């Protein structure tokens, strides 16, 4: 399900009682304020503040509901503490009717809400800034594609040109350290007629990109590569990219690619 669809469902969710906890938690290890797992303290403090507010109101049902949700959230975070990214967004009810967890790779401002509906405004803002997006990195004989949402890399796919069938085919994953040598060897074998007209050469990838856009729900896509390759690939497509960045990032890890393309 795309994030836009998830947002629609979250915005439509409401309860007759106040029983929905919304949590936005900054877990960014690169943030100076998050040193030594400070998110644990912020999580505990935020949940404690809401608990104190409910105790002051004297609503026993809400207090009980919060305790149940709190235990679920603490367990969730503890089980995933080694796989945290920049932030996490959680919407939950005690009865389990609503349980939404999204570990995101974009900045999150820590906030806690107790309402009769999920408080989605910050998630909507993040989505507008980092929607489902493809990052396409063409080089000669190889096209690497990152499928991203909220800055998180959902998939990293490489397509290579097959000399026998003269078609682009999805390739087995290759370690970044080995990609450069593999591509060098493949490029040397490519027929010169493909080197003359690169736009025509890349046109064989057009249908694949269009299928990925539809299947992955991309709201936009970006092209990154050496100027000659990036321009030729962009020209081979029916739709214009949201940006065209003249950097060869094929041998960079996925997180660095996202930083170079989406966060600049």
mmCIF file of C-alpha atoms in Angstrom:
data_model
loop_
_atom_site.group_PDB
_atom_site.id
_atom_site.type_symbol
_atom_site.label_atom_id
_atom_site.label_comp_id
_atom_site.label_asym_id
_atom_site.label_seq_id
_atom_site.Cartn_x
_atom_site.Cartn_y
_atom_site.Cartn_z
ATOM 1 C CA UNK A 1 0.000 0.000 0.000
ATOM 2 C CA UNK A 2 1.318 3.451 -0.880
ATOM 3 C CA UNK A 3 1.873 6.049 1.827
ATOM 4 C CA UNK A 4 -0.747 8.317 0.249
ATOM 5 C CA UNK A 5 -3.316 5.515 0.625
ATOM 6 C CA UNK A 6 -2.202 4.901 4.203
ATOM 7 C CA UNK A 7 -2.663 8.610 4.928
ATOM 8 C CA UNK A 8 -6.191 8.536 3.518
ATOM 9 C CA UNK A 9 -7.114 5.637 5.795
ATOM 10 C CA UNK A 10 -5.495 7.265 8.833
ATOM 11 C CA UNK A 11 -7.321 10.557 8.219
ATOM 12 C CA UNK A 12 -10.614 8.668 7.951
ATOM 13 C CA UNK A 13 -10.071 6.860 11.265
ATOM 14 C CA UNK A 14 -11.889 8.189 14.333
ATOM 15 C CA UNK A 15 -13.304 6.881 17.581
ATOM 16 C CA UNK A 16 -16.150 7.964 19.824
ATOM 17 C CA UNK A 17 -13.682 7.950 22.731
ATOM 18 C CA UNK A 18 -10.266 9.475 23.225
ATOM 19 C CA UNK A 19 -8.199 6.345 22.785
ATOM 20 C CA UNK A 20 -5.702 7.032 19.971
ATOM 21 C CA UNK A 21 -2.067 7.650 20.833
ATOM 22 C CA UNK A 22 0.039 9.382 18.164
ATOM 23 C CA UNK A 23 3.821 9.270 18.613
ATOM 24 C CA UNK A 24 6.453 11.100 16.589
ATOM 25 C CA UNK A 25 9.906 10.226 17.878
ATOM 26 C CA UNK A 26 13.285 11.533 16.730
ATOM 27 C CA UNK A 27 15.724 8.603 16.750
ATOM 28 C CA UNK A 28 18.361 10.110 14.442
ATOM 29 C CA UNK A 29 21.786 8.809 15.584
ATOM 30 C CA UNK A 30 23.414 11.754 13.790
ATOM 31 C CA UNK A 31 21.529 14.310 15.894
ATOM 32 C CA UNK A 32 23.717 15.648 18.768
ATOM 33 C CA UNK A 33 20.632 15.626 20.999
ATOM 34 C CA UNK A 34 20.183 11.897 20.415
ATOM 35 C CA UNK A 35 23.562 10.725 21.709
ATOM 36 C CA UNK A 36 23.629 7.472 23.677
ATOM 37 C CA UNK A 37 20.070 6.551 22.756
ATOM 38 C CA UNK A 38 18.468 9.697 24.169
ATOM 39 C CA UNK A 39 15.266 8.768 22.301
ATOM 40 C CA UNK A 40 14.554 6.285 25.107
ATOM 41 C CA UNK A 41 14.410 9.140 27.609
ATOM 42 C CA UNK A 42 12.232 11.245 25.300
ATOM 43 C CA UNK A 43 9.860 8.321 24.739
ATOM 44 C CA UNK A 44 9.559 7.641 28.451
ATOM 45 C CA UNK A 45 9.054 11.335 29.246
ATOM 46 C CA UNK A 46 6.424 11.832 26.567
ATOM 47 C CA UNK A 47 4.396 8.822 27.665
ATOM 48 C CA UNK A 48 4.730 9.876 31.293
ATOM 49 C CA UNK A 49 3.379 13.378 30.558
ATOM 50 C CA UNK A 50 0.295 11.975 28.861
ATOM 51 C CA UNK A 51 -0.189 9.538 31.748
ATOM 52 C CA UNK A 52 -0.050 12.387 34.264
ATOM 53 C CA UNK A 53 -2.569 14.377 32.239
ATOM 54 C CA UNK A 54 -4.990 11.433 32.181
ATOM 55 C CA UNK A 55 -4.587 10.782 35.913
ATOM 56 C CA UNK A 56 -5.478 14.408 36.559
ATOM 57 C CA UNK A 57 -8.640 13.974 34.476
ATOM 58 C CA UNK A 58 -9.584 10.877 36.481
ATOM 59 C CA UNK A 59 -10.778 8.835 33.489
ATOM 60 C CA UNK A 60 -9.929 5.254 34.483
ATOM 61 C CA UNK A 61 -10.704 3.788 31.051
ATOM 62 C CA UNK A 62 -8.328 6.190 29.304
ATOM 63 C CA UNK A 63 -5.632 5.504 31.896
ATOM 64 C CA UNK A 64 -5.999 1.746 31.344
ATOM 65 C CA UNK A 65 -5.985 2.147 27.548
ATOM 66 C CA UNK A 66 -2.828 4.252 27.660
ATOM 67 C CA UNK A 67 -1.032 1.697 29.843
ATOM 68 C CA UNK A 68 -1.798 -1.064 27.340
ATOM 69 C CA UNK A 69 -0.629 1.011 24.355
ATOM 70 C CA UNK A 70 2.474 2.137 26.234
ATOM 71 C CA UNK A 71 3.567 -1.437 26.842
ATOM 72 C CA UNK A 72 3.098 -2.317 23.152
ATOM 73 C CA UNK A 73 5.118 0.683 22.010
ATOM 74 C CA UNK A 74 7.964 0.064 24.440
ATOM 75 C CA UNK A 75 8.112 -3.562 23.279
ATOM 76 C CA UNK A 76 8.085 -2.491 19.611
ATOM 77 C CA UNK A 77 10.939 -0.040 20.113
ATOM 78 C CA UNK A 78 12.999 -2.460 22.165
ATOM 79 C CA UNK A 79 12.698 -5.170 19.509
ATOM 80 C CA UNK A 80 13.805 -2.776 16.767
ATOM 81 C CA UNK A 81 16.337 -0.630 18.621
ATOM 82 C CA UNK A 82 19.228 -1.842 16.458
ATOM 83 C CA UNK A 83 17.441 -0.993 13.203
ATOM 84 C CA UNK A 84 16.308 2.563 13.905
ATOM 85 C CA UNK A 85 16.671 5.303 11.315
ATOM 86 C CA UNK A 86 16.028 9.029 11.692
ATOM 87 C CA UNK A 87 12.620 8.687 13.270
ATOM 88 C CA UNK A 88 9.529 6.627 13.919
ATOM 89 C CA UNK A 89 5.820 7.398 13.616
ATOM 90 C CA UNK A 90 3.299 5.332 15.590
ATOM 91 C CA UNK A 91 -0.503 5.485 15.786
ATOM 92 C CA UNK A 92 -2.140 3.006 18.150
ATOM 93 C CA UNK A 93 -5.264 2.050 20.100
ATOM 94 C CA UNK A 94 -5.450 -0.303 23.064
ATOM 95 C CA UNK A 95 -7.842 -2.720 21.363
ATOM 96 C CA UNK A 96 -5.467 -3.148 18.415
ATOM 97 C CA UNK A 97 -7.992 -1.737 15.958
ATOM 98 C CA UNK A 98 -5.288 0.743 14.950
ATOM 99 C CA UNK A 99 -1.599 -0.150 14.964
ATOM 100 C CA UNK A 100 0.555 1.790 12.506
ATOM 101 C CA UNK A 101 4.353 1.906 12.722
ATOM 102 C CA UNK A 102 6.612 3.587 10.173
ATOM 103 C CA UNK A 103 10.382 3.848 10.628
ATOM 104 C CA UNK A 104 11.371 6.803 8.479
ATOM 105 C CA UNK A 105 14.627 8.158 7.103
ATOM 106 C CA UNK A 106 13.610 11.831 7.335
ATOM 107 C CA UNK A 107 13.779 14.360 10.199
ATOM 108 C CA UNK A 108 11.077 13.899 12.847
ATOM 109 C CA UNK A 109 10.129 16.353 15.587
ATOM 110 C CA UNK A 110 9.294 14.479 18.802
ATOM 111 C CA UNK A 111 5.635 14.903 19.778
ATOM 112 C CA UNK A 112 2.928 12.898 21.574
ATOM 113 C CA UNK A 113 -0.861 13.255 21.209
ATOM 114 C CA UNK A 114 -3.870 11.615 22.883
ATOM 115 C CA UNK A 115 -7.003 12.185 20.806
ATOM 116 C CA UNK A 116 -9.953 10.359 19.267
ATOM 117 C CA UNK A 117 -8.109 10.237 15.924
ATOM 118 C CA UNK A 118 -4.541 9.902 14.626
ATOM 119 C CA UNK A 119 -2.767 13.267 14.465
ATOM 120 C CA UNK A 120 -1.297 12.993 10.974
ATOM 121 C CA UNK A 121 -0.241 16.585 10.189
ATOM 122 C CA UNK A 122 3.488 16.015 10.685
ATOM 123 C CA UNK A 123 3.358 12.779 8.679
ATOM 124 C CA UNK A 124 1.562 14.639 5.868
ATOM 125 C CA UNK A 125 4.261 17.305 5.886
ATOM 126 C CA UNK A 126 7.002 14.664 5.706
ATOM 127 C CA UNK A 127 5.215 12.937 2.852
ATOM 128 C CA UNK A 128 4.927 16.152 0.845
ATOM 129 C CA UNK A 129 8.673 16.655 1.226
ATOM 130 C CA UNK A 130 9.610 12.990 0.669
ATOM 131 C CA UNK A 131 6.889 11.180 -1.312
ATOM 132 C CA UNK A 132 7.278 7.810 -3.009
ATOM 133 C CA UNK A 133 10.068 8.495 -5.463
ATOM 134 C CA UNK A 134 12.414 6.660 -7.768
ATOM 135 C CA UNK A 135 16.098 7.491 -8.118
ATOM 136 C CA UNK A 136 17.461 6.284 -11.453
ATOM 137 C CA UNK A 137 21.225 6.064 -11.993
ATOM 138 C CA UNK A 138 22.153 5.256 -15.608
ATOM 139 C CA UNK A 139 25.625 4.328 -16.721
ATOM 140 C CA UNK A 140 26.613 2.611 -19.935
ATOM 141 C CA UNK A 141 25.307 -0.946 -19.879
ATOM 142 C CA UNK A 142 23.746 -0.614 -16.421
ATOM 143 C CA UNK A 143 20.828 1.233 -14.817
ATOM 144 C CA UNK A 144 20.484 1.208 -11.039
ATOM 145 C CA UNK A 145 17.101 2.130 -9.530
ATOM 146 C CA UNK A 146 16.263 2.993 -5.922
ATOM 147 C CA UNK A 147 12.634 2.815 -4.803
ATOM 148 C CA UNK A 148 12.150 5.245 -1.894
ATOM 149 C CA UNK A 149 9.405 6.571 0.371
ATOM 150 C CA UNK A 150 9.828 9.043 3.229
ATOM 151 C CA UNK A 151 13.548 8.955 2.460
ATOM 152 C CA UNK A 152 13.715 5.222 3.194
ATOM 153 C CA UNK A 153 15.057 2.858 0.525
ATOM 154 C CA UNK A 154 12.471 0.150 -0.049
ATOM 155 C CA UNK A 155 14.322 -1.542 -2.881
ATOM 156 C CA UNK A 156 17.623 -1.313 -4.786
ATOM 157 C CA UNK A 157 17.393 -2.834 -8.283
ATOM 158 C CA UNK A 158 19.991 -3.077 -11.045
ATOM 159 C CA UNK A 159 19.226 -3.654 -14.732
ATOM 160 C CA UNK A 160 21.938 -4.652 -17.203
ATOM 161 C CA UNK A 161 21.916 -4.791 -20.973
ATOM 162 C CA UNK A 162 22.038 -8.352 -22.301
ATOM 163 C CA UNK A 163 24.185 -8.579 -25.426
ATOM 164 C CA UNK A 164 22.526 -11.753 -26.693
ATOM 165 C CA UNK A 165 18.848 -10.728 -26.463
ATOM 166 C CA UNK A 166 19.662 -7.001 -26.793
ATOM 167 C CA UNK A 167 17.289 -6.278 -23.915
ATOM 168 C CA UNK A 168 17.545 -4.782 -20.455
ATOM 169 C CA UNK A 169 17.159 -7.378 -17.718
ATOM 170 C CA UNK A 170 17.022 -7.222 -13.969
ATOM 171 C CA UNK A 171 20.334 -8.426 -12.612
ATOM 172 C CA UNK A 172 21.351 -10.257 -9.491
ATOM 173 C CA UNK A 173 22.580 -7.922 -6.806
ATOM 174 C CA UNK A 174 26.300 -7.182 -6.957
ATOM 175 C CA UNK A 175 28.374 -5.837 -4.088
ATOM 176 C CA UNK A 176 29.272 -2.194 -4.600
ATOM 177 C CA UNK A 177 32.951 -3.147 -4.430
ATOM 178 C CA UNK A 178 32.501 -5.483 -7.417
ATOM 179 C CA UNK A 179 30.144 -3.319 -9.476
ATOM 180 C CA UNK A 180 32.845 -1.109 -10.990
ATOM 181 C CA UNK A 181 34.889 -4.017 -12.423
ATOM 182 C CA UNK A 182 31.800 -5.875 -13.648
ATOM 183 C CA UNK A 183 30.554 -2.790 -15.471
ATOM 184 C CA UNK A 184 33.969 -2.049 -16.962
ATOM 185 C CA UNK A 185 34.113 -5.534 -18.456
ATOM 186 C CA UNK A 186 30.546 -5.300 -19.821
ATOM 187 C CA UNK A 187 31.071 -1.844 -21.334
ATOM 188 C CA UNK A 188 34.130 -3.002 -23.244
ATOM 189 C CA UNK A 189 32.046 -5.644 -24.998
ATOM 190 C CA UNK A 190 29.115 -3.435 -26.033
ATOM 191 C CA UNK A 191 28.719 -2.841 -29.742
ATOM 192 C CA UNK A 192 29.761 0.642 -30.867
ATOM 193 C CA UNK A 193 26.380 1.281 -32.485
ATOM 194 C CA UNK A 194 24.835 1.568 -29.016
ATOM 195 C CA UNK A 195 27.448 4.089 -27.968
ATOM 196 C CA UNK A 196 26.573 6.372 -30.867
ATOM 197 C CA UNK A 197 22.920 6.899 -29.904
ATOM 198 C CA UNK A 198 22.547 6.570 -26.158
ATOM 199 C CA UNK A 199 18.979 7.893 -26.029
ATOM 200 C CA UNK A 200 17.876 5.101 -28.368
ATOM 201 C CA UNK A 201 19.937 2.630 -26.337
ATOM 202 C CA UNK A 202 18.209 3.607 -23.078
ATOM 203 C CA UNK A 203 14.750 3.657 -24.667
ATOM 204 C CA UNK A 204 14.538 -0.055 -23.972
ATOM 205 C CA UNK A 205 14.273 0.852 -20.268
ATOM 206 C CA UNK A 206 11.335 3.217 -20.777
ATOM 207 C CA UNK A 207 8.577 0.636 -20.300
ATOM 208 C CA UNK A 208 10.345 -0.803 -17.246
ATOM 209 C CA UNK A 209 10.504 2.633 -15.606
ATOM 210 C CA UNK A 210 6.842 3.312 -16.395
ATOM 211 C CA UNK A 211 5.854 -0.014 -14.850
ATOM 212 C CA UNK A 212 7.897 0.744 -11.745
ATOM 213 C CA UNK A 213 6.244 4.166 -11.422
ATOM 214 C CA UNK A 214 2.799 2.595 -11.491
ATOM 215 C CA UNK A 215 3.577 -0.434 -9.325
ATOM 216 C CA UNK A 216 5.583 1.449 -6.680
ATOM 217 C CA UNK A 217 3.299 4.497 -6.639
ATOM 218 C CA UNK A 218 6.039 7.000 -7.448
ATOM 219 C CA UNK A 219 4.902 10.614 -7.228
ATOM 220 C CA UNK A 220 8.168 11.675 -8.854
ATOM 221 C CA UNK A 221 11.499 10.337 -10.028
ATOM 222 C CA UNK A 222 15.036 11.697 -10.236
ATOM 223 C CA UNK A 223 17.895 10.887 -12.604
ATOM 224 C CA UNK A 224 21.517 10.963 -11.414
ATOM 225 C CA UNK A 225 24.635 10.187 -13.401
ATOM 226 C CA UNK A 226 27.413 11.631 -15.503
ATOM 227 C CA UNK A 227 25.974 14.466 -17.588
ATOM 228 C CA UNK A 228 26.051 12.605 -20.910
ATOM 229 C CA UNK A 229 24.378 9.504 -19.469
ATOM 230 C CA UNK A 230 21.843 11.376 -17.317
ATOM 231 C CA UNK A 231 20.711 13.611 -20.175
ATOM 232 C CA UNK A 232 20.478 10.706 -22.633
ATOM 233 C CA UNK A 233 18.402 8.665 -20.196
ATOM 234 C CA UNK A 234 16.073 11.582 -19.393
ATOM 235 C CA UNK A 235 15.547 12.144 -23.129
ATOM 236 C CA UNK A 236 14.543 8.509 -23.610
ATOM 237 C CA UNK A 237 11.585 8.821 -21.224
ATOM 238 C CA UNK A 238 8.092 10.151 -21.879
ATOM 239 C CA UNK A 239 7.916 12.082 -18.584
ATOM 240 C CA UNK A 240 10.399 14.631 -17.315
ATOM 241 C CA UNK A 241 12.281 13.810 -14.098
ATOM 242 C CA UNK A 242 11.784 16.001 -11.033
ATOM 243 C CA UNK A 243 15.533 16.630 -11.122
ATOM 244 C CA UNK A 244 18.581 15.632 -13.125
ATOM 245 C CA UNK A 245 21.777 15.511 -11.076
ATOM 246 C CA UNK A 246 25.146 15.242 -12.746
ATOM 247 C CA UNK A 247 26.899 12.913 -10.332
ATOM 248 C CA UNK A 248 27.920 9.297 -10.799
ATOM 249 C CA UNK A 249 26.463 7.642 -7.700
ATOM 250 C CA UNK A 250 26.261 4.056 -8.967
ATOM 251 C CA UNK A 251 28.958 2.892 -6.576
ATOM 252 C CA UNK A 252 27.578 4.769 -3.558
ATOM 253 C CA UNK A 253 25.547 3.053 -0.861
ATOM 254 C CA UNK A 254 21.804 3.652 -0.978
ATOM 255 C CA UNK A 255 21.699 5.997 2.032
ATOM 256 C CA UNK A 256 24.369 8.241 0.514
ATOM 257 C CA UNK A 257 22.446 8.346 -2.788
ATOM 258 C CA UNK A 258 19.287 9.469 -0.969
ATOM 259 C CA UNK A 259 21.288 12.145 0.837
ATOM 260 C CA UNK A 260 22.861 13.419 -2.395
ATOM 261 C CA UNK A 261 19.625 13.398 -4.420
ATOM 262 C CA UNK A 262 16.718 14.039 -2.062
ATOM 263 C CA UNK A 263 18.236 16.022 0.787
ATOM 264 C CA UNK A 264 20.231 18.584 -1.161
#
